[in-house]
Amino acid sequence: MEKIIDIEDRIPTLREKRRRRTNKKFISLITLFFITLFLLLYFQSPYSDINTINVKGSAIVGEDVYIKQSGLQMGQSMWSFKEKEIEEYIKKLDWVKEVDVSKQWLTTVDIKIEEWQKVAYISENNIFYPILENGVIFKESSTNAPIDAPIFLAFDDNDKRQRLLKELADLEPTVLAMISQINSTPTESDPYAITLFMNDGYEVRAEITSLSEKLNYYPSIVAQIENAAEYEKGIIDIEVGTFYRSYTEEYSFKNSEDTQDNSEQPLDLDLPTNDNNANTDEQEVLANE
């Protein structure tokens, strides 16, 4: 038989449920009120504004250039911009390779920059302008005495210059730093011939198309020459094979009326067969017979 519950017995239970529902609504409204109040106070306070802009990776230009390009300003709301939009503004600069913009904490914006590498200088009206690995001549910066990259001379052919820039970008930084000057010296048989003057006194004759492949072995090549019984500064030819001739022999060879009798044959050098870290002391220096 079904038990009949008297309405008087149910009233306290209904009242308790109603009270709990009312309390939950009240707590939700109070919580929403304080959250809204906090947000209003936050957006009206200095804690929602940009207080610090950090720029990392700036080398070619000063940090202020990137801050200006971003359009961000001190005191601007942290929520008035989108990071991707700021990145697009900064990427419009020709020398910027990659950029990442992020918000840090409540009042800080970080801008991380990766610039295209500076691989050479070109002279225009006795002013040296950096050339970046993407081919851009960076005229926003100039110097009268470049010391951190080679100088390009007689490179009017833009295609050759672009090809050479790519080769230079593939060089080891230590090898790139050894180059003082690069001249375009094409011939009818070799339009890509170049001459490099090194900071340590050697002259290198090479081809643009194989420059990075061979010149990365430059320290090993020099070690072979200097490990020989007698040596002096001279010309290293890496166009076809790898040969060396001292300056004395080279100019004696050019000026002599009988070169076969009055000059020695160039040294035939071995390139390492493994990698750039091969032991150069084990390389042989052989003379052509």
mmCIF file of C-alpha atoms in Angstrom:
data_model
loop_
_atom_site.group_PDB
_atom_site.id
_atom_site.type_symbol
_atom_site.label_atom_id
_atom_site.label_comp_id
_atom_site.label_asym_id
_atom_site.label_seq_id
_atom_site.Cartn_x
_atom_site.Cartn_y
_atom_site.Cartn_z
ATOM 1 C CA MET A 1 0.000 0.000 0.000
ATOM 2 C CA GLU A 2 1.396 3.382 -1.009
ATOM 3 C CA LYS A 3 2.414 5.565 1.869
ATOM 4 C CA ILE A 4 0.769 8.959 1.951
ATOM 5 C CA ILE A 5 3.090 11.838 3.058
ATOM 6 C CA ASP A 6 1.347 14.646 4.749
ATOM 7 C CA ILE A 7 1.936 18.106 3.188
ATOM 8 C CA GLU A 8 2.986 19.457 6.567
ATOM 9 C CA ASP A 9 5.828 16.963 6.637
ATOM 10 C CA ARG A 10 6.999 18.077 3.183
ATOM 11 C CA ILE A 11 6.992 21.838 3.837
ATOM 12 C CA PRO A 12 10.294 21.938 5.828
ATOM 13 C CA THR A 13 12.043 20.022 3.056
ATOM 14 C CA LEU A 14 10.707 22.330 0.376
ATOM 15 C CA ARG A 15 11.700 25.346 2.393
ATOM 16 C CA GLU A 16 15.257 24.025 2.790
ATOM 17 C CA LYS A 17 15.625 23.393 -0.939
ATOM 18 C CA ARG A 18 14.275 26.842 -1.734
ATOM 19 C CA ARG A 19 16.686 28.402 0.746
ATOM 20 C CA ARG A 20 19.656 26.594 -0.790
ATOM 21 C CA ARG A 21 18.684 27.714 -4.296
ATOM 22 C CA THR A 22 18.340 31.270 -3.068
ATOM 23 C CA ASN A 23 21.773 31.132 -1.399
ATOM 24 C CA LYS A 24 23.409 29.811 -4.576
ATOM 25 C CA LYS A 25 21.879 32.583 -6.659
ATOM 26 C CA PHE A 26 22.967 35.152 -4.110
ATOM 27 C CA ILE A 27 26.542 33.840 -4.027
ATOM 28 C CA SER A 28 26.667 33.790 -7.852
ATOM 29 C CA LEU A 29 25.425 37.378 -8.041
ATOM 30 C CA ILE A 30 27.911 38.545 -5.397
ATOM 31 C CA THR A 31 30.768 36.747 -7.214
ATOM 32 C CA LEU A 32 29.757 38.248 -10.555
ATOM 33 C CA PHE A 33 29.527 41.680 -8.948
ATOM 34 C CA PHE A 34 33.038 41.507 -7.498
ATOM 35 C CA ILE A 35 34.507 40.130 -10.736
ATOM 36 C CA THR A 36 32.911 42.971 -12.682
ATOM 37 C CA LEU A 37 34.100 45.496 -10.107
ATOM 38 C CA PHE A 38 37.639 44.058 -10.253
ATOM 39 C CA LEU A 39 37.715 44.230 -14.045
ATOM 40 C CA LEU A 40 36.447 47.806 -14.035
ATOM 41 C CA LEU A 41 39.080 48.831 -11.517
ATOM 42 C CA TYR A 42 41.791 46.882 -13.412
ATOM 43 C CA PHE A 43 41.048 48.484 -16.775
ATOM 44 C CA GLN A 44 40.961 51.923 -15.176
ATOM 45 C CA SER A 45 44.248 51.392 -13.342
ATOM 46 C CA PRO A 46 47.873 51.590 -14.575
ATOM 47 C CA TYR A 47 48.127 47.814 -14.108
ATOM 48 C CA SER A 48 46.369 47.253 -17.440
ATOM 49 C CA ASP A 49 48.746 49.516 -19.382
ATOM 50 C CA ILE A 50 52.081 48.804 -21.065
ATOM 51 C CA ASN A 51 54.845 49.667 -18.637
ATOM 52 C CA THR A 52 57.802 47.843 -20.253
ATOM 53 C CA ILE A 53 58.699 46.863 -23.837
ATOM 54 C CA ASN A 54 61.617 44.439 -24.104
ATOM 55 C CA VAL A 55 63.366 43.968 -27.467
ATOM 56 C CA LYS A 56 65.684 40.966 -27.824
ATOM 57 C CA GLY A 57 67.904 40.090 -30.794
ATOM 58 C CA SER A 58 68.446 43.617 -32.082
ATOM 59 C CA ALA A 59 71.912 43.980 -33.649
ATOM 60 C CA ILE A 60 71.671 45.847 -36.946
ATOM 61 C CA VAL A 61 69.579 48.707 -35.563
ATOM 62 C CA GLY A 62 68.696 49.992 -32.127
ATOM 63 C CA GLU A 63 65.790 48.705 -30.066
ATOM 64 C CA ASP A 64 63.943 51.996 -30.503
ATOM 65 C CA VAL A 65 63.554 51.282 -34.250
ATOM 66 C CA TYR A 66 61.567 48.128 -33.515
ATOM 67 C CA ILE A 67 59.477 49.787 -30.822
ATOM 68 C CA LYS A 68 58.587 52.600 -33.208
ATOM 69 C CA GLN A 69 57.760 50.154 -36.016
ATOM 70 C CA SER A 70 55.516 48.117 -33.696
ATOM 71 C CA GLY A 71 53.314 51.116 -32.979
ATOM 72 C CA LEU A 72 53.251 50.252 -29.276
ATOM 73 C CA GLN A 73 53.507 53.047 -26.728
ATOM 74 C CA MET A 74 54.019 53.269 -23.008
ATOM 75 C CA GLY A 75 50.699 53.704 -21.228
ATOM 76 C CA GLN A 76 48.779 51.975 -24.015
ATOM 77 C CA SER A 77 46.314 49.315 -22.866
ATOM 78 C CA MET A 78 47.712 45.783 -22.869
ATOM 79 C CA TRP A 79 44.440 44.655 -24.433
ATOM 80 C CA SER A 80 44.284 47.183 -27.258
ATOM 81 C CA PHE A 81 46.423 45.159 -29.705
ATOM 82 C CA LYS A 82 46.919 41.648 -31.069
ATOM 83 C CA GLU A 83 50.372 40.091 -31.062
ATOM 84 C CA LYS A 84 50.060 38.810 -34.658
ATOM 85 C CA GLU A 85 49.253 42.283 -35.948
ATOM 86 C CA ILE A 86 52.359 43.737 -34.272
ATOM 87 C CA GLU A 87 54.467 40.940 -35.776
ATOM 88 C CA GLU A 88 53.193 41.810 -39.251
ATOM 89 C CA TYR A 89 54.119 45.472 -38.740
ATOM 90 C CA ILE A 90 57.683 44.569 -37.758
ATOM 91 C CA LYS A 91 58.105 42.011 -40.574
ATOM 92 C CA LYS A 92 57.719 44.841 -43.070
ATOM 93 C CA LEU A 93 61.326 45.808 -42.248
ATOM 94 C CA ASP A 94 63.589 44.313 -44.947
ATOM 95 C CA TRP A 95 66.223 43.148 -42.502
ATOM 96 C CA VAL A 96 63.858 41.200 -40.212
ATOM 97 C CA LYS A 97 63.820 37.432 -40.767
ATOM 98 C CA GLU A 98 61.517 36.338 -37.929
ATOM 99 C CA VAL A 99 59.702 38.097 -35.074
ATOM 100 C CA ASP A 100 57.712 36.932 -32.068
ATOM 101 C CA VAL A 101 55.607 39.282 -29.914
ATOM 102 C CA SER A 102 54.193 38.140 -26.577
ATOM 103 C CA LYS A 103 52.563 39.640 -23.479
ATOM 104 C CA GLN A 104 54.358 38.939 -20.214
ATOM 105 C CA TRP A 105 52.760 39.424 -16.805
ATOM 106 C CA LEU A 106 50.396 42.363 -16.558
ATOM 107 C CA THR A 107 52.342 45.266 -18.036
ATOM 108 C CA THR A 108 55.214 43.864 -20.155
ATOM 109 C CA VAL A 109 55.519 43.182 -23.888
ATOM 110 C CA ASP A 110 58.405 41.084 -25.263
ATOM 111 C CA ILE A 111 59.556 41.488 -28.884
ATOM 112 C CA LYS A 112 62.007 38.796 -30.043
ATOM 113 C CA ILE A 113 63.777 39.586 -33.310
ATOM 114 C CA GLU A 114 65.799 37.409 -35.692
ATOM 115 C CA GLU A 115 67.594 39.564 -38.246
ATOM 116 C CA TRP A 116 69.021 38.510 -41.581
ATOM 117 C CA GLN A 117 72.745 37.895 -41.210
ATOM 118 C CA LYS A 118 75.169 40.577 -42.359
ATOM 119 C CA VAL A 119 77.588 38.818 -44.704
ATOM 120 C CA ALA A 120 79.399 41.597 -46.580
ATOM 121 C CA TYR A 121 79.764 45.302 -47.324
ATOM 122 C CA ILE A 122 79.473 47.143 -50.610
ATOM 123 C CA SER A 123 81.094 50.496 -51.360
ATOM 124 C CA GLU A 124 79.040 53.359 -52.790
ATOM 125 C CA ASN A 125 80.599 56.825 -52.951
ATOM 126 C CA ASN A 126 83.288 55.765 -50.461
ATOM 127 C CA ILE A 127 80.631 54.716 -47.949
ATOM 128 C CA PHE A 128 80.332 51.048 -46.992
ATOM 129 C CA TYR A 129 76.832 49.644 -46.631
ATOM 130 C CA PRO A 130 76.107 46.197 -45.154
ATOM 131 C CA ILE A 131 74.689 43.514 -47.440
ATOM 132 C CA LEU A 132 72.404 41.006 -45.743
ATOM 133 C CA GLU A 133 72.117 37.327 -46.647
ATOM 134 C CA ASN A 134 68.728 37.985 -48.284
ATOM 135 C CA GLY A 135 70.438 40.395 -50.705
ATOM 136 C CA VAL A 136 69.211 43.632 -49.133
ATOM 137 C CA ILE A 137 71.706 46.506 -49.121
ATOM 138 C CA PHE A 138 71.092 47.982 -45.688
ATOM 139 C CA LYS A 139 71.421 51.718 -46.214
ATOM 140 C CA GLU A 140 69.984 52.587 -42.797
ATOM 141 C CA SER A 141 73.463 51.824 -41.463
ATOM 142 C CA SER A 142 76.876 52.713 -42.895
ATOM 143 C CA THR A 143 80.519 52.844 -41.924
ATOM 144 C CA ASN A 144 83.802 54.175 -43.233
ATOM 145 C CA ALA A 145 85.822 51.168 -42.080
ATOM 146 C CA PRO A 146 83.972 47.818 -41.979
ATOM 147 C CA ILE A 147 85.678 45.263 -39.750
ATOM 148 C CA ASP A 148 83.128 42.489 -39.239
ATOM 149 C CA ALA A 149 82.431 41.309 -42.813
ATOM 150 C CA PRO A 150 84.205 41.222 -46.203
ATOM 151 C CA ILE A 151 84.036 44.068 -48.721
ATOM 152 C CA PHE A 152 82.556 43.478 -52.193
ATOM 153 C CA LEU A 153 84.292 45.163 -55.125
ATOM 154 C CA ALA A 154 83.282 45.131 -58.815
ATOM 155 C CA PHE A 155 80.038 43.239 -58.250
ATOM 156 C CA ASP A 156 77.664 44.955 -60.661
ATOM 157 C CA ASP A 157 75.984 41.708 -61.698
ATOM 158 C CA ASN A 158 73.096 41.288 -59.257
ATOM 159 C CA ASP A 159 72.619 37.566 -60.028
ATOM 160 C CA LYS A 160 76.244 36.787 -59.211
ATOM 161 C CA ARG A 161 76.042 38.901 -56.074
ATOM 162 C CA GLN A 162 72.934 37.060 -54.893
ATOM 163 C CA ARG A 163 74.617 33.707 -55.570
ATOM 164 C CA LEU A 164 77.713 34.791 -53.666
ATOM 165 C CA LEU A 165 75.654 36.025 -50.709
ATOM 166 C CA LYS A 166 74.050 32.607 -50.419
ATOM 167 C CA GLU A 167 77.485 30.961 -50.439
ATOM 168 C CA LEU A 168 78.777 33.354 -47.776
ATOM 169 C CA ALA A 169 75.759 32.635 -45.572
ATOM 170 C CA ASP A 170 76.717 28.927 -45.700
ATOM 171 C CA LEU A 171 80.261 29.576 -44.491
ATOM 172 C CA GLU A 172 81.298 28.865 -40.932
ATOM 173 C CA PRO A 173 81.277 32.155 -38.961
ATOM 174 C CA THR A 174 84.977 31.753 -38.141
ATOM 175 C CA VAL A 175 85.845 31.377 -41.835
ATOM 176 C CA LEU A 176 83.638 34.296 -42.882
ATOM 177 C CA ALA A 177 85.423 36.474 -40.336
ATOM 178 C CA MET A 178 88.757 35.663 -42.022
ATOM 179 C CA ILE A 179 87.740 37.304 -45.331
ATOM 180 C CA SER A 180 88.780 40.922 -45.814
ATOM 181 C CA GLN A 181 87.746 41.621 -49.410
ATOM 182 C CA ILE A 182 86.118 39.845 -52.367
ATOM 183 C CA ASN A 183 86.705 40.951 -55.960
ATOM 184 C CA SER A 184 84.808 39.762 -59.007
ATOM 185 C CA THR A 185 87.456 38.566 -61.480
ATOM 186 C CA PRO A 186 85.554 36.783 -64.265
ATOM 187 C CA THR A 187 87.199 35.397 -67.382
ATOM 188 C CA GLU A 188 85.770 34.148 -70.671
ATOM 189 C CA SER A 189 86.173 30.574 -69.509
ATOM 190 C CA ASP A 190 84.977 31.198 -65.945
ATOM 191 C CA PRO A 191 82.421 33.988 -65.455
ATOM 192 C CA TYR A 192 82.034 33.053 -61.766
ATOM 193 C CA ALA A 193 85.702 33.504 -60.841
ATOM 194 C CA ILE A 194 86.412 35.588 -57.734
ATOM 195 C CA THR A 195 89.479 36.594 -55.738
ATOM 196 C CA LEU A 196 89.395 36.757 -51.951
ATOM 197 C CA PHE A 197 91.920 38.589 -49.797
ATOM 198 C CA MET A 198 92.158 37.068 -46.352
ATOM 199 C CA ASN A 199 92.923 38.804 -43.072
ATOM 200 C CA ASP A 200 95.886 36.496 -42.451
ATOM 201 C CA GLY A 201 97.658 37.600 -45.644
ATOM 202 C CA TYR A 202 96.715 34.877 -48.115
ATOM 203 C CA GLU A 203 94.961 35.374 -51.437
ATOM 204 C CA VAL A 204 92.337 32.829 -52.484
ATOM 205 C CA ARG A 205 91.153 32.253 -56.042
ATOM 206 C CA ALA A 206 87.806 30.522 -56.188
ATOM 207 C CA GLU A 207 84.503 30.054 -57.973
ATOM 208 C CA ILE A 208 81.250 31.420 -56.600
ATOM 209 C CA THR A 209 79.433 28.154 -57.300
ATOM 210 C CA SER A 210 81.645 26.054 -54.994
ATOM 211 C CA LEU A 211 82.858 28.677 -52.528
ATOM 212 C CA SER A 212 81.248 27.468 -49.292
ATOM 213 C CA GLU A 213 81.932 23.817 -50.091
ATOM 214 C CA LYS A 214 85.688 24.438 -50.390
ATOM 215 C CA LEU A 215 86.415 27.543 -48.341
ATOM 216 C CA ASN A 216 85.046 26.005 -45.141
ATOM 217 C CA TYR A 217 88.261 23.925 -45.238
ATOM 218 C CA TYR A 218 90.394 27.082 -45.292
ATOM 219 C CA PRO A 219 91.887 26.620 -41.776
ATOM 220 C CA SER A 220 92.920 23.076 -42.701
ATOM 221 C CA ILE A 221 94.431 24.230 -46.006
ATOM 222 C CA VAL A 222 96.475 26.928 -44.283
ATOM 223 C CA ALA A 223 97.631 24.405 -41.679
ATOM 224 C CA GLN A 224 98.956 22.153 -44.451
ATOM 225 C CA ILE A 225 100.884 25.036 -45.981
ATOM 226 C CA GLU A 226 102.356 26.172 -42.686
ATOM 227 C CA ASN A 227 103.269 22.613 -41.699
ATOM 228 C CA ALA A 228 105.463 22.322 -44.781
ATOM 229 C CA ALA A 229 109.224 22.549 -44.369
ATOM 230 C CA GLU A 230 109.381 26.024 -45.885
ATOM 231 C CA TYR A 231 106.500 28.328 -46.557
ATOM 232 C CA GLU A 232 105.545 31.931 -47.016
ATOM 233 C CA LYS A 233 102.298 33.755 -47.673
ATOM 234 C CA GLY A 234 100.918 33.256 -51.135
ATOM 235 C CA ILE A 235 98.000 32.330 -53.365
ATOM 236 C CA ILE A 236 95.628 29.438 -52.689
ATOM 237 C CA ASP A 237 93.718 28.298 -55.767
ATOM 238 C CA ILE A 238 90.547 26.295 -55.062
ATOM 239 C CA GLU A 239 88.835 26.777 -58.425
ATOM 240 C CA VAL A 240 89.727 23.313 -59.723
ATOM 241 C CA GLY A 241 91.529 21.150 -57.212
ATOM 242 C CA THR A 242 93.459 22.895 -54.446
ATOM 243 C CA PHE A 243 96.878 24.420 -55.160
ATOM 244 C CA TYR A 244 99.212 26.832 -53.452
ATOM 245 C CA ARG A 245 101.986 29.057 -54.769
ATOM 246 C CA SER A 246 103.921 31.618 -52.724
ATOM 247 C CA TYR A 247 103.806 35.263 -53.758
ATOM 248 C CA THR A 248 107.507 35.061 -54.659
ATOM 249 C CA GLU A 249 106.905 32.096 -56.957
ATOM 250 C CA GLU A 250 103.765 33.645 -58.453
ATOM 251 C CA TYR A 251 105.373 36.916 -59.433
ATOM 252 C CA SER A 252 108.578 35.171 -60.493
ATOM 253 C CA PHE A 253 106.415 32.939 -62.686
ATOM 254 C CA LYS A 254 104.728 35.935 -64.312
ATOM 255 C CA ASN A 255 107.889 37.935 -64.872
ATOM 256 C CA SER A 256 110.209 35.161 -65.952
ATOM 257 C CA GLU A 257 111.015 34.724 -69.641
ATOM 258 C CA ASP A 258 111.461 30.989 -69.143
ATOM 259 C CA THR A 259 108.944 29.883 -66.538
ATOM 260 C CA GLN A 260 109.807 26.206 -66.776
ATOM 261 C CA ASP A 261 113.397 26.852 -65.753
ATOM 262 C CA ASN A 262 112.964 29.643 -63.239
ATOM 263 C CA SER A 263 109.876 28.789 -61.193
ATOM 264 C CA GLU A 264 108.715 25.898 -59.062
ATOM 265 C CA GLN A 265 105.450 24.053 -59.548
ATOM 266 C CA PRO A 266 102.620 24.940 -57.121
ATOM 267 C CA LEU A 267 101.927 22.727 -54.117
ATOM 268 C CA ASP A 268 99.022 20.329 -54.571
ATOM 269 C CA LEU A 269 96.947 20.381 -51.363
ATOM 270 C CA ASP A 270 94.555 17.751 -50.027
ATOM 271 C CA LEU A 271 91.088 18.728 -48.808
ATOM 272 C CA PRO A 272 89.852 16.797 -45.746
ATOM 273 C CA THR A 273 87.575 13.928 -46.744
ATOM 274 C CA ASN A 274 85.391 13.823 -43.623
ATOM 275 C CA ASP A 275 84.236 17.073 -42.036
ATOM 276 C CA ASN A 276 85.561 20.422 -40.907
ATOM 277 C CA ASN A 277 86.875 18.903 -37.692
ATOM 278 C CA ALA A 278 89.267 16.519 -39.386
ATOM 279 C CA ASN A 279 92.786 16.508 -38.000
ATOM 280 C CA THR A 280 94.694 18.842 -40.282
ATOM 281 C CA ASP A 281 98.062 17.605 -39.018
ATOM 282 C CA GLU A 282 97.456 14.333 -40.820
ATOM 283 C CA GLN A 283 96.950 15.998 -44.216
ATOM 284 C CA GLU A 284 99.826 15.716 -46.689
ATOM 285 C CA VAL A 285 101.358 18.472 -48.789
ATOM 286 C CA LEU A 286 102.430 17.025 -52.118
ATOM 287 C CA ALA A 287 104.464 18.664 -54.873
ATOM 288 C CA ASN A 288 103.571 18.059 -58.512
ATOM 289 C CA GLU A 289 106.277 16.151 -60.249
#
